Short mmCIF file of C-alpha atoms and ligand atoms in Angstrom, two decimals:
data_model
loop_
_atom_site.label_atom_id
_atom_site.label_comp_id
_atom_site.label_asym_id
_atom_site.label_seq_id
_atom_site.Cartn_x
_atom_site.Cartn_y
_atom_site.Cartn_z
CA UNK A 240 17.67 11.29 12.34
CA UNK A 241 14.66 11.53 9.99
CA UNK A 242 12.57 9.78 7.46
CA UNK A 243 14.34 9.49 4.13
CA UNK A 244 11.41 8.50 1.94
CA UNK A 245 7.63 8.42 1.70
CA UNK A 246 6.18 5.65 -0.50
CA UNK A 247 2.54 6.18 -0.37
CA UNK A 248 1.33 9.37 -1.90
CA UNK A 249 -1.53 10.37 -4.16
CA UNK A 250 -1.83 12.95 -7.04
CA UNK A 251 -4.61 14.17 -9.39
CA UNK A 252 -4.30 10.84 -11.21
CA UNK A 253 -6.61 9.65 -8.55
CA UNK A 254 -9.93 10.92 -9.80
CA UNK A 255 -13.27 10.04 -11.29
CA UNK A 256 -13.63 11.94 -14.55
CA UNK A 257 -13.24 15.60 -13.92
CA UNK A 258 -13.53 15.18 -10.22
CA UNK A 259 -10.15 15.06 -8.63
CA UNK A 260 -9.78 13.05 -5.38
CA UNK A 261 -6.23 14.45 -4.49
CA UNK A 262 -4.85 17.93 -4.92
CA UNK A 263 -1.26 17.97 -6.18
CA UNK A 264 0.34 16.95 -9.49
CA UNK A 265 3.33 14.44 -9.57
CA UNK A 266 5.74 17.35 -9.67
CA UNK A 267 3.97 19.06 -6.80
CA UNK A 268 4.49 15.97 -4.53
CA UNK A 269 8.09 15.77 -5.67
CA UNK A 270 8.93 19.22 -4.81
CA UNK A 271 7.24 18.75 -1.47
CA UNK A 272 9.35 15.75 -0.98
CA UNK A 273 12.52 17.68 -1.71
CA UNK A 274 11.47 20.39 0.71
CA UNK A 275 10.83 17.81 3.33
CA UNK A 276 14.32 16.71 2.96
CA UNK A 277 13.27 13.18 1.46
CA UNK A 278 15.62 11.47 -0.99
CA UNK A 279 12.92 9.03 -2.19
CA UNK A 280 9.26 9.32 -3.03
CA UNK A 281 6.55 6.93 -4.49
CA UNK A 282 3.46 8.00 -6.22
CA UNK A 283 0.80 5.26 -5.44
CA UNK A 284 -2.45 6.36 -6.86
CA UNK A 285 -5.60 4.52 -6.33
CA UNK A 286 -5.73 1.22 -8.29
CA UNK A 287 -8.12 0.99 -11.25
CA UNK A 288 -10.94 -0.73 -9.33
CA UNK A 289 -11.18 2.09 -6.85
CA UNK A 290 -13.98 4.55 -7.23
CA UNK A 291 -11.38 7.34 -7.57
CA UNK A 292 -8.91 5.00 -9.34
CA UNK A 293 -6.48 6.02 -11.92
CA UNK A 294 -7.95 5.75 -15.35
CA UNK A 295 -6.46 2.48 -16.75
CA UNK A 296 -3.13 1.40 -18.03
CA UNK A 297 -2.71 4.40 -20.48
CA UNK A 298 -3.06 6.86 -17.62
CA UNK A 299 -0.58 4.90 -15.61
CA UNK A 300 1.84 5.23 -18.48
CA UNK A 301 1.33 9.12 -18.40
CA UNK A 302 1.98 8.89 -14.56
CA UNK A 303 5.29 6.99 -15.12
CA UNK A 304 6.42 9.63 -17.65
CA UNK A 305 5.38 12.43 -15.10
CA UNK A 306 7.47 10.55 -12.48
CA UNK A 307 10.66 10.43 -14.66
CA UNK A 308 10.17 14.20 -15.55
CA UNK A 309 9.72 15.10 -11.78
CA UNK A 310 12.82 13.05 -10.81
CA UNK A 311 14.97 14.73 -13.27
CA UNK A 312 13.74 18.27 -12.20
CA UNK A 313 14.09 17.64 -8.36
CA UNK A 314 16.71 14.99 -7.93
CA UNK A 315 14.32 13.00 -5.72
CA UNK A 316 14.11 9.33 -6.65
CA UNK A 317 10.57 8.62 -7.70
CA UNK A 318 8.91 5.27 -7.82
CA UNK A 319 5.74 4.89 -9.98
CA UNK A 320 3.26 2.60 -8.31
CA UNK A 321 -0.42 1.86 -7.55
CA UNK A 322 -2.26 1.34 -4.38
CA UNK A 323 -3.44 -2.13 -5.43
CA UNK A 324 -6.60 -3.46 -4.00
CA UNK A 325 -7.01 -6.62 -2.18
CA UNK A 326 -10.00 -8.75 -3.17
CA UNK A 327 -11.09 -10.27 0.34
CA UNK A 328 -13.09 -12.84 -1.58
CA UNK A 329 -9.89 -14.33 -2.71
CA UNK A 330 -9.24 -15.80 0.73
CA UNK A 331 -11.96 -18.33 -0.03
CA UNK A 332 -12.29 -18.43 -3.80
CA UNK A 333 -8.80 -19.21 -5.07
CA UNK A 334 -9.88 -18.64 -8.80
CA UNK A 335 -10.02 -14.98 -7.91
CA UNK A 336 -6.77 -12.89 -8.20
CA UNK A 337 -5.85 -11.68 -4.74
CA UNK A 338 -4.86 -8.26 -6.07
CA UNK A 339 -7.51 -6.82 -8.38
CA UNK A 340 -5.37 -4.65 -10.71
CA UNK A 341 -2.26 -6.79 -10.92
CA UNK A 342 -2.50 -8.50 -14.51
CA UNK A 343 0.92 -9.52 -15.64
CA UNK A 344 0.98 -6.45 -17.93
CA UNK A 345 0.32 -3.95 -15.05
CA UNK A 346 2.68 -5.71 -12.70
CA UNK A 347 5.36 -5.32 -15.30
CA UNK A 348 5.08 -1.56 -15.33
CA UNK A 349 5.09 -0.92 -11.63
CA UNK A 350 8.27 0.31 -9.88
CA UNK A 351 6.98 -0.35 -6.42
CA UNK A 352 4.20 -2.60 -5.34
CA UNK A 353 1.75 -1.65 -2.51
CA UNK A 354 -1.17 -4.00 -1.59
CA UNK A 355 -3.94 -3.87 0.88
CA UNK A 356 -7.67 -3.81 1.48
CA UNK A 357 -9.54 -0.60 0.71
CA UNK A 358 -13.15 0.52 0.94
CA UNK A 359 -14.71 2.30 -2.09
CA UNK A 360 -13.62 -0.42 -4.59
CA UNK A 361 -16.25 -1.41 -7.42
CA UNK A 362 -15.34 -5.08 -7.40
CA UNK A 363 -17.85 -6.68 -8.02
CA UNK A 364 -19.71 -3.52 -7.30
CA UNK A 365 -19.38 -0.49 -5.02
CA UNK A 366 -22.52 -1.63 -3.10
CA UNK A 367 -21.35 -5.25 -2.61
CA UNK A 368 -17.99 -4.00 -1.33
CA UNK A 369 -19.78 -1.66 1.05
CA UNK A 370 -21.78 -4.69 2.26
CA UNK A 371 -18.56 -6.53 2.87
CA UNK A 372 -17.16 -3.51 4.82
CA UNK A 373 -20.32 -3.26 6.89
CA UNK A 374 -20.19 -7.04 7.64
CA UNK A 375 -16.69 -6.60 8.97
CA UNK A 376 -17.58 -3.84 11.13
CA UNK A 377 -20.81 -5.70 12.47
CA UNK A 378 -18.93 -9.09 12.80
CA UNK A 379 -16.32 -7.46 14.87
CA UNK A 380 -18.84 -8.13 17.88
CA UNK A 381 -20.29 -11.50 16.56
CA UNK A 382 -19.14 -15.07 17.22
CA UNK A 383 -19.00 -15.85 13.44
CA UNK A 384 -16.06 -13.47 13.12
CA UNK A 385 -13.53 -16.26 13.28
CA UNK A 386 -14.48 -17.63 9.95
CA UNK A 387 -14.34 -14.27 8.40
CA UNK A 388 -10.88 -13.27 10.07
CA UNK A 389 -9.46 -16.76 8.79
CA UNK A 390 -10.71 -15.99 5.21
CA UNK A 391 -9.32 -12.38 5.16
CA UNK A 392 -6.01 -13.47 6.65
CA UNK A 393 -5.78 -15.96 3.94
CA UNK A 394 -6.47 -13.35 1.31
CA UNK A 395 -3.49 -11.18 2.56
CA UNK A 396 -1.20 -14.23 2.61
CA UNK A 397 -2.33 -15.28 -0.88
CA UNK A 398 -1.56 -11.64 -2.18
CA UNK A 399 1.93 -11.88 -0.55
CA UNK A 400 2.73 -15.17 -2.20
CA UNK A 401 1.41 -14.45 -5.52
CA UNK A 402 2.64 -10.85 -6.08
CA UNK A 403 5.82 -9.00 -5.50
CA UNK A 404 4.20 -6.78 -2.81
CA UNK A 405 6.69 -4.37 -1.14
CA UNK A 406 4.51 -3.24 1.68
CA UNK A 407 0.96 -3.67 2.94
CA UNK A 408 -0.88 -0.25 3.20
CA UNK A 409 -2.93 0.35 6.24
CA UNK A 410 -3.36 -3.27 7.33
CA UNK A 411 -6.78 -4.06 8.79
CA UNK A 412 -8.45 -0.78 7.92
CA UNK A 413 -12.10 -1.68 7.15
CA UNK A 414 -11.36 -5.43 7.16
CA UNK A 415 -11.01 -8.08 9.94
CA UNK A 416 -7.82 -10.05 9.60
CA UNK A 417 -5.37 -11.56 12.11
CA UNK A 418 -3.11 -8.58 11.63
CA UNK A 419 -0.26 -10.00 13.73
CA UNK A 420 -0.40 -13.28 11.75
CA UNK A 421 -0.32 -11.37 8.42
CA UNK A 422 2.51 -9.12 9.69
CA UNK A 423 4.59 -12.19 10.84
CA UNK A 424 4.05 -13.93 7.52
CA UNK A 425 4.95 -10.70 5.64
CA UNK A 426 8.06 -10.26 7.50
CA UNK A 427 9.15 -13.88 6.67
CA UNK A 428 8.67 -12.94 3.10
CA UNK A 429 10.54 -9.48 3.17
CA UNK A 430 7.30 -7.46 3.08
CA UNK A 431 7.00 -4.28 5.12
CA UNK A 432 4.12 -3.30 7.26
CA UNK A 433 2.89 0.23 6.88
CA UNK A 434 2.43 2.55 9.65
CA UNK A 435 0.13 5.03 7.97
CA UNK A 436 0.54 8.67 8.71
CA UNK A 437 -3.16 9.58 8.39
CA UNK A 438 -5.01 6.63 9.39
CA UNK A 439 -4.86 4.32 12.50
CA UNK A 440 -5.74 0.77 11.61
CA UNK A 441 -3.75 -1.21 13.96
CA UNK A 442 -4.13 -1.38 17.75
CA UNK A 443 -1.15 -0.73 19.99
CA UNK A 444 -1.26 -4.20 21.27
CA UNK A 445 -1.10 -5.56 17.82
CA UNK A 446 1.85 -3.30 16.97
CA UNK A 447 3.78 -4.19 20.08
CA UNK A 448 3.41 -7.91 19.16
CA UNK A 449 4.44 -7.27 15.73
CA UNK A 450 7.47 -5.29 16.95
CA UNK A 451 8.52 -8.09 19.45
CA UNK A 452 8.39 -10.52 16.45
CA UNK A 453 10.84 -8.43 14.62
CA UNK A 454 8.47 -7.17 11.87
CA UNK A 455 9.85 -4.27 9.78
CA UNK A 456 7.55 -1.32 9.36
CA UNK A 457 7.49 1.42 6.85
CA UNK A 458 6.00 4.83 7.62
CA UNK A 459 4.06 6.70 4.81
CA UNK A 460 2.03 9.84 4.68
CA UNK A 461 -0.78 8.63 2.48
CA UNK A 462 -0.82 12.35 1.32
CA UNK A 463 -3.73 13.42 -0.85
CA UNK A 464 -2.28 16.96 -0.72
CA UNK A 465 1.35 17.98 -1.39
CA UNK A 466 1.62 19.79 2.01
CA UNK A 467 1.28 16.32 3.73
CA UNK A 468 4.14 14.58 1.85
CA UNK A 469 6.69 13.31 4.30
CA UNK A 470 4.43 14.08 7.40
CA UNK A 471 3.19 11.07 9.23
CA UNK A 472 1.93 12.37 12.69
CA UNK A 473 0.03 9.27 13.55
CA UNK A 474 2.94 6.83 12.73
CA UNK A 475 5.41 9.09 14.65
CA UNK A 476 3.10 8.77 17.71
CA UNK A 477 2.58 5.03 17.35
CA UNK A 478 6.45 4.48 17.23
CA UNK A 479 6.72 6.26 20.47
CA UNK A 480 3.74 4.80 22.20
CA UNK A 481 4.57 1.34 21.31
CA UNK A 482 8.38 1.68 21.74
CA UNK A 483 9.20 0.42 18.26
CA UNK A 484 12.93 0.32 17.77
CA UNK A 485 14.01 2.75 15.04
CA UNK A 486 16.10 -0.13 13.58
CA UNK A 487 12.73 -1.85 12.68
CA UNK A 488 11.41 1.37 10.59
CA UNK A 489 12.64 0.71 7.06
CA UNK A 490 12.70 4.38 6.05
CA UNK A 491 14.20 5.93 9.22
CA UNK A 492 17.74 7.05 8.55
CA UNK A 493 18.15 4.41 5.88
CA UNK A 494 16.34 3.53 2.52
CA UNK A 495 14.09 0.36 2.30
CA UNK A 496 15.07 -2.68 0.33
CA UNK A 497 12.09 -3.42 -1.69
CA UNK A 498 11.71 -7.04 -2.68
CA UNK A 499 9.95 -6.05 -6.06
CA UNK A 500 13.18 -4.69 -7.26
CA UNK A 501 14.57 -8.34 -7.15
CA UNK A 502 11.61 -9.44 -9.02
CA UNK A 503 11.93 -6.72 -11.59
CA UNK A 504 15.63 -7.56 -12.22
CA UNK A 505 15.04 -11.42 -12.23
CA UNK A 506 12.45 -10.82 -14.87
CA UNK A 507 14.57 -8.62 -17.04
CA UNK A 508 17.40 -11.21 -16.79
CA UNK A 509 14.92 -13.88 -17.86
CA UNK A 510 13.88 -11.76 -20.74
CA UNK A 511 17.52 -11.49 -21.81
CA UNK A 512 17.62 -7.66 -21.11
CA UNK A 513 20.69 -6.03 -19.82
CA UNK A 514 20.70 -5.72 -16.11
CA UNK A 515 22.63 -2.88 -14.45
CA UNK A 516 24.14 -2.83 -11.05
ZN1 ZN B 1298 -7.74 8.28 -1.40
ZN1 ZN B 1299 -3.79 5.71 -0.12
#
């Protein structure tokens, strides 16, 4: 009985110029995954709009090649992805894309799609984003929070509707949304809710309600260092404390069924490309 995959890990592609935000290379993470007994791994470096985000589409192309090479060398199946950033303003402003980095060109390149809110994002500016974050923290205790929660919940739902998101990373971390409502909606669309190995973003009460509603979870390390790949102490603790049945953990003793894969094969079929399998 074990986790078979880790679908949220970072490499030195998460950086700002010469300043690296994570320690290992794609190959380092792949070898770490193999050592941890995993059969699948995803590299989901920070999206373009993050302060330490991967440096544009060209850098992502390099990441994808590194993933293919590491897969050939280690035998671990590797998905090339991004930690795509949710734009909370999109809950109110329908003209804004719900996921910032997901232009059709970028989406077309992703092999796994992670979506979620993140601090340290420079859209519209890092300062404005920090103000938003502060507002969420302060509003937790104010009557006006209902409006903010409704708007943020809507932003998550829009992202699920408009993009082939496979899982939502650290739901509610630094943002106020109705996490249970988002999780139920995600479940109805075949989207997993992450139990993050390094950050606790959901309360036990919320997790228990989600589990009772049949929500499917996925546990990921969010490793920024190869030594953490495949390790998810906080998620393991929450599974036990909340009594989540292991049948509701998508990467426990089985491999997840990512909905973006259907999206990708449908697109390839539409384009007249040969679809295997
Ligand atoms: Zn990070
Ligand atoms: Zn991350």
